[in-house]
Amino acid sequence: MNYIGVDLAWGEGTATKAANETGLALIDASGTVLDAGWARGIDAVAAWVITRSTPGDVIAIDAPLVVANATGIRECEREVAQRYSQWQVYANPSNLALPWLGGVTLRTRLEQAGFRYTDGSRPTLPDEVQFFECYPYTTLVGAPELGYGLERPRYKRFNPALPTPAARRDFRAAECDDLLQRMLRLTGIRPALDLRSHPTTAALLEEPSPLKDAAYKHREDLLDATLCAWTAALWAQFGTERCQVLGATDSPDAEGRIPVIIAPARPEQRPGGRVTRPKRSRAGAQLD
C-alpha cells in the first residue's frame, strides 16, 4: 500500500492562462518518498495520480471534492472552525457559485478511472484505490508529533502584525523552515515520512525557503503535498483512532456522496473534547 498527496490548484486554467501548479507526492508504508513534483492542470494531475496508483493505495487531496450546496459553506468546513479555531485554523467556504472547483473535476476523473471517493464510513480495501478530501492545516495542529499545540504555523499567508513586506516575507520563510525541521520528527515513526529519501523533497531541507512569492509558492505546494500523503497514511493505518470525519452528517449529493474532510485530531479537538491551552513564552511563541 502506498499513499499519494495532492495539493491541488483549485482553478483549472483557461486557453490563455495556465493553471497554477499542483504539488504531488507519493510515499510508501515505510515513509520513503517514491516520487514527488508538480503538475499543471487537471489532465496532468489526474495522469500523474492514475499512472502511479495501484490497488490498495490511498490518496488525500487538498481541495473540495464534493460540492452540492448552491451557496454558503459546507458542513465539513463549518466543523473545521468549530473544532480547530482555537488553533487559528479555519476553512474557506466552498459552493457551486465559485468559479474554481478543480477538485470536483479531479474527483470525476479519478472515479472514471475506477477509483473510489470515501466519506470515511468504509475501510480501505486491498482491491481498490480510495481517495478523500483533507486539509493540511488540520494535520499540522491535529498531529502532536509536529508540536503545534498552541496554533498553526504562519507559513502560508503573511503575518499582518509585522510592519513591512520584507519583514513578513522573512517571517514566512522562517516559519516554513521551522515546519520542515519539525517534519523530520516523522522519520522512523508510524506512520513515517522521510523527506530526505528523495532528491526533490530533500531539497526542501537543504535549501532555505525563498523570499520571492512565486518561488516560495512552488516550494509550499510540494511541502503541502507531502503533508497530504502523510495524512493519507495516517488515515489508512489508524482510521478514527487518529483522525475524525468532519461533515459526516451533511446531506449527500445526487449520487450519494457526502462532502467530508478527514482530519487528524487530538482528543481535545473532537466533539466534547476539553481544551487545555499551552502557555506562551512571549507574544506569538509557544512552549512545546
PDB file of C-alpha atoms in Angstrom:
ATOM      1  CA  MET A   1       0.000   0.000   0.000  1.00  0.00           C
ATOM      2  CA  ASN A   2       1.263   3.455  -0.982  1.00  0.00           C
ATOM      3  CA  TYR A   3      -0.017   6.929  -0.176  1.00  0.00           C
ATOM      4  CA  ILE A   4      -0.423   9.882  -2.520  1.00  0.00           C
ATOM      5  CA  GLY A   5      -0.792  13.537  -1.575  1.00  0.00           C
ATOM      6  CA  VAL A   6      -2.219  16.178  -3.900  1.00  0.00           C
ATOM      7  CA  ASP A   7      -2.085  19.892  -3.073  1.00  0.00           C
ATOM      8  CA  LEU A   8      -4.455  20.852  -5.855  1.00  0.00           C
ATOM      9  CA  ALA A   9      -4.686  24.226  -7.577  1.00  0.00           C
ATOM     10  CA  TRP A  10      -8.441  24.838  -7.465  1.00  0.00           C
ATOM     11  CA  GLY A  11      -8.525  26.819 -10.692  1.00  0.00           C
ATOM     12  CA  GLU A  12      -8.401  24.765 -13.886  1.00  0.00           C
ATOM     13  CA  GLY A  13      -6.803  27.398 -16.092  1.00  0.00           C
ATOM     14  CA  THR A  14      -8.004  28.740 -19.431  1.00  0.00           C
ATOM     15  CA  ALA A  15      -6.887  28.698 -23.043  1.00  0.00           C
ATOM     16  CA  THR A  16      -4.901  31.882 -22.411  1.00  0.00           C
ATOM     17  CA  LYS A  17      -3.752  31.313 -18.818  1.00  0.00           C
ATOM     18  CA  ALA A  18      -2.235  28.114 -17.498  1.00  0.00           C
ATOM     19  CA  ALA A  19      -3.449  26.646 -14.232  1.00  0.00           C
ATOM     20  CA  ASN A  20      -1.346  27.191 -11.151  1.00  0.00           C
ATOM     21  CA  GLU A  21       0.990  24.417 -10.057  1.00  0.00           C
ATOM     22  CA  THR A  22      -0.237  21.430  -8.098  1.00  0.00           C
ATOM     23  CA  GLY A  23       2.145  19.743  -5.668  1.00  0.00           C
ATOM     24  CA  LEU A  24       2.306  15.939  -5.784  1.00  0.00           C
ATOM     25  CA  ALA A  25       3.922  13.321  -3.556  1.00  0.00           C
ATOM     26  CA  LEU A  26       3.967   9.522  -3.358  1.00  0.00           C
ATOM     27  CA  ILE A  27       5.222   7.684  -0.271  1.00  0.00           C
ATOM     28  CA  ASP A  28       5.272   4.032   0.748  1.00  0.00           C
ATOM     29  CA  ALA A  29       4.430   2.370   4.057  1.00  0.00           C
ATOM     30  CA  SER A  30       7.977   2.910   5.345  1.00  0.00           C
ATOM     31  CA  GLY A  31       7.750   6.661   4.723  1.00  0.00           C
ATOM     32  CA  THR A  32      10.109   6.605   1.744  1.00  0.00           C
ATOM     33  CA  VAL A  33       9.242   9.221  -0.854  1.00  0.00           C
ATOM     34  CA  LEU A  34       8.926   7.292  -4.114  1.00  0.00           C
ATOM     35  CA  ASP A  35       8.098  10.274  -6.301  1.00  0.00           C
ATOM     36  CA  ALA A  36       7.412  13.976  -5.898  1.00  0.00           C
ATOM     37  CA  GLY A  37       6.977  17.010  -8.082  1.00  0.00           C
ATOM     38  CA  TRP A  38       4.483  19.364  -9.682  1.00  0.00           C
ATOM     39  CA  ALA A  39       1.938  19.372 -12.494  1.00  0.00           C
ATOM     40  CA  ARG A  40      -0.277  21.998 -14.117  1.00  0.00           C
ATOM     41  CA  GLY A  41      -3.925  21.437 -14.969  1.00  0.00           C
ATOM     42  CA  ILE A  42      -6.387  18.689 -14.097  1.00  0.00           C
ATOM     43  CA  ASP A  43      -5.378  16.495 -17.034  1.00  0.00           C
ATOM     44  CA  ALA A  44      -1.737  16.394 -15.951  1.00  0.00           C
ATOM     45  CA  VAL A  45      -2.587  15.931 -12.283  1.00  0.00           C
ATOM     46  CA  ALA A  46      -5.024  13.102 -12.988  1.00  0.00           C
ATOM     47  CA  ALA A  47      -2.489  11.380 -15.257  1.00  0.00           C
ATOM     48  CA  TRP A  48       0.240  11.646 -12.585  1.00  0.00           C
ATOM     49  CA  VAL A  49      -2.003  10.152  -9.922  1.00  0.00           C
ATOM     50  CA  ILE A  50      -3.568   7.419 -12.052  1.00  0.00           C
ATOM     51  CA  THR A  51      -0.308   6.134 -13.521  1.00  0.00           C
ATOM     52  CA  ARG A  52       1.286   5.851 -10.060  1.00  0.00           C
ATOM     53  CA  SER A  53      -1.622   4.217  -8.228  1.00  0.00           C
ATOM     54  CA  THR A  54      -2.156   0.512  -7.631  1.00  0.00           C
ATOM     55  CA  PRO A  55      -4.991  -1.303  -5.798  1.00  0.00           C
ATOM     56  CA  GLY A  56      -4.857  -0.688  -2.065  1.00  0.00           C
ATOM     57  CA  ASP A  57      -3.400   2.814  -2.353  1.00  0.00           C
ATOM     58  CA  VAL A  58      -4.946   5.773  -0.527  1.00  0.00           C
ATOM     59  CA  ILE A  59      -4.956   9.344  -1.843  1.00  0.00           C
ATOM     60  CA  ALA A  60      -5.508  12.561   0.143  1.00  0.00           C
ATOM     61  CA  ILE A  61      -6.398  15.690  -1.812  1.00  0.00           C
ATOM     62  CA  ASP A  62      -6.358  19.252  -0.518  1.00  0.00           C
ATOM     63  CA  ALA A  63      -9.361  20.616  -2.424  1.00  0.00           C
ATOM     64  CA  PRO A  64     -13.158  20.439  -2.134  1.00  0.00           C
ATOM     65  CA  LEU A  65     -14.124  17.211  -3.892  1.00  0.00           C
ATOM     66  CA  VAL A  66     -17.895  17.062  -3.337  1.00  0.00           C
ATOM     67  CA  VAL A  67     -19.765  20.365  -3.590  1.00  0.00           C
ATOM     68  CA  ALA A  68     -23.555  20.282  -3.847  1.00  0.00           C
ATOM     69  CA  ASN A  69     -24.572  23.448  -1.957  1.00  0.00           C
ATOM     70  CA  ALA A  70     -25.579  26.361  -4.182  1.00  0.00           C
ATOM     71  CA  THR A  71     -24.286  28.997  -1.768  1.00  0.00           C
ATOM     72  CA  GLY A  72     -22.764  29.295   1.677  1.00  0.00           C
ATOM     73  CA  ILE A  73     -20.482  26.823   3.374  1.00  0.00           C
ATOM     74  CA  ARG A  74     -20.329  23.044   3.591  1.00  0.00           C
ATOM     75  CA  GLU A  75     -20.838  21.365   6.959  1.00  0.00           C
ATOM     76  CA  CYS A  76     -17.295  19.967   6.935  1.00  0.00           C
ATOM     77  CA  GLU A  77     -15.906  23.495   6.609  1.00  0.00           C
ATOM     78  CA  ARG A  78     -18.152  24.687   9.427  1.00  0.00           C
ATOM     79  CA  GLU A  79     -16.820  21.886  11.631  1.00  0.00           C
ATOM     80  CA  VAL A  80     -13.219  22.844  10.864  1.00  0.00           C
ATOM     81  CA  ALA A  81     -13.951  26.194  12.531  1.00  0.00           C
ATOM     82  CA  GLN A  82     -15.870  24.600  15.390  1.00  0.00           C
ATOM     83  CA  ARG A  83     -13.126  22.144  16.307  1.00  0.00           C
ATOM     84  CA  TYR A  84      -9.875  23.808  15.232  1.00  0.00           C
ATOM     85  CA  SER A  85     -10.472  27.560  15.597  1.00  0.00           C
ATOM     86  CA  GLN A  86      -8.600  27.702  18.906  1.00  0.00           C
ATOM     87  CA  TRP A  87      -5.544  26.711  16.852  1.00  0.00           C
ATOM     88  CA  GLN A  88      -6.353  29.502  14.363  1.00  0.00           C
ATOM     89  CA  VAL A  89      -7.457  27.013  11.710  1.00  0.00           C
ATOM     90  CA  TYR A  90     -10.456  27.785   9.505  1.00  0.00           C
ATOM     91  CA  ALA A  91     -11.558  26.575   6.070  1.00  0.00           C
ATOM     92  CA  ASN A  92     -12.564  28.664   3.075  1.00  0.00           C
ATOM     93  CA  PRO A  93     -16.217  28.202   2.077  1.00  0.00           C
ATOM     94  CA  SER A  94     -16.988  26.099  -0.988  1.00  0.00           C
ATOM     95  CA  ASN A  95     -20.188  26.241  -3.024  1.00  0.00           C
ATOM     96  CA  LEU A  96     -21.407  25.951  -6.597  1.00  0.00           C
ATOM     97  CA  ALA A  97     -21.208  29.712  -7.099  1.00  0.00           C
ATOM     98  CA  LEU A  98     -17.411  29.640  -7.007  1.00  0.00           C
ATOM     99  CA  PRO A  99     -15.620  29.880 -10.378  1.00  0.00           C
ATOM    100  CA  TRP A 100     -12.890  27.446  -9.282  1.00  0.00           C
ATOM    101  CA  LEU A 101     -13.835  23.893  -8.354  1.00  0.00           C
ATOM    102  CA  GLY A 102     -10.966  21.888  -9.796  1.00  0.00           C
ATOM    103  CA  GLY A 103     -11.335  19.339  -7.023  1.00  0.00           C
ATOM    104  CA  VAL A 104     -14.764  18.331  -8.320  1.00  0.00           C
ATOM    105  CA  THR A 105     -13.317  17.852 -11.796  1.00  0.00           C
ATOM    106  CA  LEU A 106     -10.421  15.797 -10.442  1.00  0.00           C
ATOM    107  CA  ARG A 107     -12.826  13.665  -8.417  1.00  0.00           C
ATOM    108  CA  THR A 108     -14.768  12.917 -11.588  1.00  0.00           C
ATOM    109  CA  ARG A 109     -11.597  11.943 -13.460  1.00  0.00           C
ATOM    110  CA  LEU A 110     -10.485   9.605 -10.682  1.00  0.00           C
ATOM    111  CA  GLU A 111     -13.906   7.991 -10.461  1.00  0.00           C
ATOM    112  CA  GLN A 112     -13.858   7.433 -14.218  1.00  0.00           C
ATOM    113  CA  ALA A 113     -10.544   5.614 -13.719  1.00  0.00           C
ATOM    114  CA  GLY A 114     -12.225   3.281 -11.199  1.00  0.00           C
ATOM    115  CA  PHE A 115     -11.004   4.992  -8.027  1.00  0.00           C
ATOM    116  CA  ARG A 116     -13.466   5.383  -5.139  1.00  0.00           C
ATOM    117  CA  TYR A 117     -14.228   8.530  -3.179  1.00  0.00           C
ATOM    118  CA  THR A 118     -14.591   7.742   0.520  1.00  0.00           C
ATOM    119  CA  ASP A 119     -16.525   9.676   3.139  1.00  0.00           C
ATOM    120  CA  GLY A 120     -14.769   7.765   5.905  1.00  0.00           C
ATOM    121  CA  SER A 121     -17.614   5.325   6.505  1.00  0.00           C
ATOM    122  CA  ARG A 122     -15.918   2.289   4.967  1.00  0.00           C
ATOM    123  CA  PRO A 123     -12.452   0.789   5.483  1.00  0.00           C
ATOM    124  CA  THR A 124      -9.643   0.909   2.968  1.00  0.00           C
ATOM    125  CA  LEU A 125      -9.729  -2.177   0.775  1.00  0.00           C
ATOM    126  CA  PRO A 126      -6.851  -4.016  -0.911  1.00  0.00           C
ATOM    127  CA  ASP A 127      -8.604  -4.272  -4.269  1.00  0.00           C
ATOM    128  CA  GLU A 128      -9.421  -0.599  -4.831  1.00  0.00           C
ATOM    129  CA  VAL A 129      -7.837   2.842  -4.771  1.00  0.00           C
ATOM    130  CA  GLN A 130      -9.574   5.204  -2.360  1.00  0.00           C
ATOM    131  CA  PHE A 131      -9.295   8.968  -2.162  1.00  0.00           C
ATOM    132  CA  PHE A 132     -10.591  11.612   0.216  1.00  0.00           C
ATOM    133  CA  GLU A 133     -10.506  15.324   0.942  1.00  0.00           C
ATOM    134  CA  CYS A 134      -8.040  16.608   3.520  1.00  0.00           C
ATOM    135  CA  TYR A 135      -6.842  19.963   4.838  1.00  0.00           C
ATOM    136  CA  PRO A 136      -3.136  20.250   5.762  1.00  0.00           C
ATOM    137  CA  TYR A 137      -3.721  22.823   8.495  1.00  0.00           C
ATOM    138  CA  THR A 138      -5.772  20.284  10.455  1.00  0.00           C
ATOM    139  CA  THR A 139      -2.906  17.826  10.055  1.00  0.00           C
ATOM    140  CA  LEU A 140      -0.392  20.326  11.401  1.00  0.00           C
ATOM    141  CA  VAL A 141      -2.347  21.078  14.577  1.00  0.00           C
ATOM    142  CA  GLY A 142      -4.040  17.679  14.902  1.00  0.00           C
ATOM    143  CA  ALA A 143      -0.854  15.573  14.885  1.00  0.00           C
ATOM    144  CA  PRO A 144       1.009  16.037  18.208  1.00  0.00           C
ATOM    145  CA  GLU A 145       4.247  14.830  16.587  1.00  0.00           C
ATOM    146  CA  LEU A 146       4.617  18.213  14.897  1.00  0.00           C
ATOM    147  CA  GLY A 147       4.350  20.149  18.148  1.00  0.00           C
ATOM    148  CA  TYR A 148       1.816  22.822  17.185  1.00  0.00           C
ATOM    149  CA  GLY A 149      -0.094  22.690  20.450  1.00  0.00           C
ATOM    150  CA  LEU A 150      -0.950  26.397  20.529  1.00  0.00           C
ATOM    151  CA  GLU A 151      -1.718  27.461  16.967  1.00  0.00           C
ATOM    152  CA  ARG A 152      -0.936  26.759  13.332  1.00  0.00           C
ATOM    153  CA  PRO A 153       2.336  27.913  11.797  1.00  0.00           C
ATOM    154  CA  ARG A 154       2.161  31.042   9.648  1.00  0.00           C
ATOM    155  CA  TYR A 155       3.936  29.562   6.641  1.00  0.00           C
ATOM    156  CA  LYS A 156       1.256  30.398   4.064  1.00  0.00           C
ATOM    157  CA  ARG A 157      -0.028  33.944   4.449  1.00  0.00           C
ATOM    158  CA  PHE A 158       1.839  36.992   5.673  1.00  0.00           C
ATOM    159  CA  ASN A 159       1.721  37.905   9.342  1.00  0.00           C
ATOM    160  CA  PRO A 160      -0.195  41.238   9.344  1.00  0.00           C
ATOM    161  CA  ALA A 161       1.294  42.188  12.708  1.00  0.00           C
ATOM    162  CA  LEU A 162       4.698  42.748  11.103  1.00  0.00           C
ATOM    163  CA  PRO A 163       5.444  46.285   9.842  1.00  0.00           C
ATOM    164  CA  THR A 164       6.875  45.780   6.347  1.00  0.00           C
ATOM    165  CA  PRO A 165       6.543  43.383   3.389  1.00  0.00           C
ATOM    166  CA  ALA A 166      10.204  42.423   3.830  1.00  0.00           C
ATOM    167  CA  ALA A 167       9.660  41.511   7.479  1.00  0.00           C
ATOM    168  CA  ARG A 168       6.573  39.488   6.556  1.00  0.00           C
ATOM    169  CA  ARG A 169       8.474  37.545   3.891  1.00  0.00           C
ATOM    170  CA  ASP A 170      11.335  36.859   6.289  1.00  0.00           C
ATOM    171  CA  PHE A 171       8.922  35.607   8.946  1.00  0.00           C
ATOM    172  CA  ARG A 172       7.022  33.418   6.461  1.00  0.00           C
ATOM    173  CA  ALA A 173      10.244  31.802   5.275  1.00  0.00           C
ATOM    174  CA  ALA A 174      11.389  31.186   8.852  1.00  0.00           C
ATOM    175  CA  GLU A 175       8.046  29.572   9.709  1.00  0.00           C
ATOM    176  CA  CYS A 176       8.360  27.291   6.675  1.00  0.00           C
ATOM    177  CA  ASP A 177      11.911  26.272   7.545  1.00  0.00           C
ATOM    178  CA  ASP A 178      10.844  25.550  11.129  1.00  0.00           C
ATOM    179  CA  LEU A 179       7.965  23.407   9.883  1.00  0.00           C
ATOM    180  CA  LEU A 180      10.309  21.393   7.684  1.00  0.00           C
ATOM    181  CA  GLN A 181      12.586  20.728  10.651  1.00  0.00           C
ATOM    182  CA  ARG A 182       9.573  19.566  12.648  1.00  0.00           C
ATOM    183  CA  MET A 183       8.643  17.212   9.808  1.00  0.00           C
ATOM    184  CA  LEU A 184      11.945  15.424  10.386  1.00  0.00           C
ATOM    185  CA  ARG A 185      10.293  14.104  13.567  1.00  0.00           C
ATOM    186  CA  LEU A 186       8.140  11.935  11.306  1.00  0.00           C
ATOM    187  CA  THR A 187      11.121   9.858  10.177  1.00  0.00           C
ATOM    188  CA  GLY A 188      11.137   6.423  11.767  1.00  0.00           C
ATOM    189  CA  ILE A 189       7.732   6.647  13.489  1.00  0.00           C
ATOM    190  CA  ARG A 190       4.387   5.211  12.389  1.00  0.00           C
ATOM    191  CA  PRO A 191       3.235   6.424  10.011  1.00  0.00           C
ATOM    192  CA  ALA A 192       6.590   7.577   8.735  1.00  0.00           C
ATOM    193  CA  LEU A 193       7.650  10.297   6.330  1.00  0.00           C
ATOM    194  CA  ASP A 194      11.292  10.726   5.358  1.00  0.00           C
ATOM    195  CA  LEU A 195      11.743  13.853   3.273  1.00  0.00           C
ATOM    196  CA  ARG A 196      15.443  13.029   2.852  1.00  0.00           C
ATOM    197  CA  SER A 197      14.647   9.830   0.931  1.00  0.00           C
ATOM    198  CA  HIS A 198      14.032  11.556  -2.435  1.00  0.00           C
ATOM    199  CA  PRO A 199      16.099  14.318  -4.044  1.00  0.00           C
ATOM    200  CA  THR A 200      13.098  16.552  -4.755  1.00  0.00           C
ATOM    201  CA  THR A 201      11.836  16.573  -1.173  1.00  0.00           C
ATOM    202  CA  ALA A 202      15.362  16.509   0.286  1.00  0.00           C
ATOM    203  CA  ALA A 203      15.951  19.858  -1.437  1.00  0.00           C
ATOM    204  CA  LEU A 204      13.283  21.337   0.825  1.00  0.00           C
ATOM    205  CA  LEU A 205      15.608  20.662   3.749  1.00  0.00           C
ATOM    206  CA  GLU A 206      18.852  21.533   2.031  1.00  0.00           C
ATOM    207  CA  GLU A 207      17.844  24.946   0.709  1.00  0.00           C
ATOM    208  CA  PRO A 208      16.409  27.824   2.767  1.00  0.00           C
ATOM    209  CA  SER A 209      12.911  28.956   1.907  1.00  0.00           C
ATOM    210  CA  PRO A 210      12.959  31.634  -0.802  1.00  0.00           C
ATOM    211  CA  LEU A 211      11.572  35.105  -0.162  1.00  0.00           C
ATOM    212  CA  LYS A 212      10.118  35.820  -3.610  1.00  0.00           C
ATOM    213  CA  ASP A 213       6.448  34.910  -3.813  1.00  0.00           C
ATOM    214  CA  ALA A 214       6.459  32.670  -6.913  1.00  0.00           C
ATOM    215  CA  ALA A 215       9.447  30.616  -5.770  1.00  0.00           C
ATOM    216  CA  TYR A 216       8.006  30.346  -2.293  1.00  0.00           C
ATOM    217  CA  LYS A 217       4.619  29.111  -3.591  1.00  0.00           C
ATOM    218  CA  HIS A 218       6.412  26.481  -5.684  1.00  0.00           C
ATOM    219  CA  ARG A 219       8.064  25.208  -2.507  1.00  0.00           C
ATOM    220  CA  GLU A 220       4.931  25.411  -0.375  1.00  0.00           C
ATOM    221  CA  ASP A 221       2.882  23.353  -2.851  1.00  0.00           C
ATOM    222  CA  LEU A 222       5.311  20.439  -2.594  1.00  0.00           C
ATOM    223  CA  LEU A 223       5.502  20.694   1.198  1.00  0.00           C
ATOM    224  CA  ASP A 224       1.708  20.554   1.440  1.00  0.00           C
ATOM    225  CA  ALA A 225       1.584  17.580  -0.939  1.00  0.00           C
ATOM    226  CA  THR A 226       3.878  15.617   1.385  1.00  0.00           C
ATOM    227  CA  LEU A 227       1.636  16.538   4.329  1.00  0.00           C
ATOM    228  CA  CYS A 228      -1.352  15.268   2.341  1.00  0.00           C
ATOM    229  CA  ALA A 229       0.427  11.980   1.603  1.00  0.00           C
ATOM    230  CA  TRP A 230       1.264  11.586   5.292  1.00  0.00           C
ATOM    231  CA  THR A 231      -2.386  12.304   6.137  1.00  0.00           C
ATOM    232  CA  ALA A 232      -3.406   9.503   3.761  1.00  0.00           C
ATOM    233  CA  ALA A 233      -1.043   7.169   5.620  1.00  0.00           C
ATOM    234  CA  LEU A 234      -2.374   8.306   8.991  1.00  0.00           C
ATOM    235  CA  TRP A 235      -5.951   7.596   7.935  1.00  0.00           C
ATOM    236  CA  ALA A 236      -5.141   4.273   6.270  1.00  0.00           C
ATOM    237  CA  GLN A 237      -3.119   2.979   9.217  1.00  0.00           C
ATOM    238  CA  PHE A 238      -5.083   4.377  12.169  1.00  0.00           C
ATOM    239  CA  GLY A 239      -8.540   5.417  10.929  1.00  0.00           C
ATOM    240  CA  THR A 240     -10.683   7.163  13.550  1.00  0.00           C
ATOM    241  CA  GLU A 241      -8.135   6.381  16.263  1.00  0.00           C
ATOM    242  CA  ARG A 242      -6.029   9.305  14.981  1.00  0.00           C
ATOM    243  CA  CYS A 243      -8.461  11.094  12.639  1.00  0.00           C
ATOM    244  CA  GLN A 244     -12.005  12.414  12.676  1.00  0.00           C
ATOM    245  CA  VAL A 245     -14.505  12.777   9.844  1.00  0.00           C
ATOM    246  CA  LEU A 246     -15.813  16.327   9.532  1.00  0.00           C
ATOM    247  CA  GLY A 247     -19.185  16.853   7.874  1.00  0.00           C
ATOM    248  CA  ALA A 248     -20.411  13.264   8.209  1.00  0.00           C
ATOM    249  CA  THR A 249     -23.967  14.466   8.917  1.00  0.00           C
ATOM    250  CA  ASP A 250     -24.164  16.660   5.805  1.00  0.00           C
ATOM    251  CA  SER A 251     -26.635  15.892   3.037  1.00  0.00           C
ATOM    252  CA  PRO A 252     -25.328  13.704   0.205  1.00  0.00           C
ATOM    253  CA  ASP A 253     -25.161  14.865  -3.390  1.00  0.00           C
ATOM    254  CA  ALA A 254     -27.326  13.377  -6.132  1.00  0.00           C
ATOM    255  CA  GLU A 255     -25.080  10.299  -6.370  1.00  0.00           C
ATOM    256  CA  GLY A 256     -24.998   9.725  -2.610  1.00  0.00           C
ATOM    257  CA  ARG A 257     -21.568  11.216  -1.856  1.00  0.00           C
ATOM    258  CA  ILE A 258     -21.265  13.056   1.469  1.00  0.00           C
ATOM    259  CA  PRO A 259     -18.839  16.009   1.403  1.00  0.00           C
ATOM    260  CA  VAL A 260     -16.390  15.390   4.240  1.00  0.00           C
ATOM    261  CA  ILE A 261     -12.894  16.365   5.315  1.00  0.00           C
ATOM    262  CA  ILE A 262     -10.861  13.653   7.027  1.00  0.00           C
ATOM    263  CA  ALA A 263      -8.719  15.429   9.600  1.00  0.00           C
ATOM    264  CA  PRO A 264      -6.100  14.280  12.114  1.00  0.00           C
ATOM    265  CA  ALA A 265      -7.302  15.143  15.605  1.00  0.00           C
ATOM    266  CA  ARG A 266      -6.089  15.356  19.170  1.00  0.00           C
ATOM    267  CA  PRO A 267      -8.640  14.235  21.786  1.00  0.00           C
ATOM    268  CA  GLU A 268      -9.439  17.845  22.668  1.00  0.00           C
ATOM    269  CA  GLN A 269     -10.305  18.628  19.026  1.00  0.00           C
ATOM    270  CA  ARG A 270     -13.075  16.050  18.908  1.00  0.00           C
ATOM    271  CA  PRO A 271     -16.699  16.705  19.909  1.00  0.00           C
ATOM    272  CA  GLY A 272     -16.872  17.172  23.666  1.00  0.00           C
ATOM    273  CA  GLY A 273     -13.088  17.423  23.975  1.00  0.00           C
ATOM    274  CA  ARG A 274     -11.698  19.721  26.653  1.00  0.00           C
ATOM    275  CA  VAL A 275      -9.039  22.152  25.510  1.00  0.00           C
ATOM    276  CA  THR A 276      -6.058  22.820  27.771  1.00  0.00           C
ATOM    277  CA  ARG A 277      -4.155  25.770  26.364  1.00  0.00           C
ATOM    278  CA  PRO A 278      -0.324  25.668  26.438  1.00  0.00           C
ATOM    279  CA  LYS A 279       1.458  28.626  27.991  1.00  0.00           C
ATOM    280  CA  ARG A 280       3.061  31.350  25.905  1.00  0.00           C
ATOM    281  CA  SER A 281       6.689  32.168  26.457  1.00  0.00           C
ATOM    282  CA  ARG A 282       6.286  35.535  24.688  1.00  0.00           C
ATOM    283  CA  ALA A 283       3.926  37.122  22.173  1.00  0.00           C
ATOM    284  CA  GLY A 284       3.441  34.782  19.240  1.00  0.00           C
ATOM    285  CA  ALA A 285       5.526  31.924  20.640  1.00  0.00           C
ATOM    286  CA  GLN A 286       4.553  28.687  22.289  1.00  0.00           C
ATOM    287  CA  LEU A 287       6.242  26.326  24.706  1.00  0.00           C
ATOM    288  CA  ASP A 288       6.380  22.891  23.073  1.00  0.00           C
TER     289      ASP A 288
END
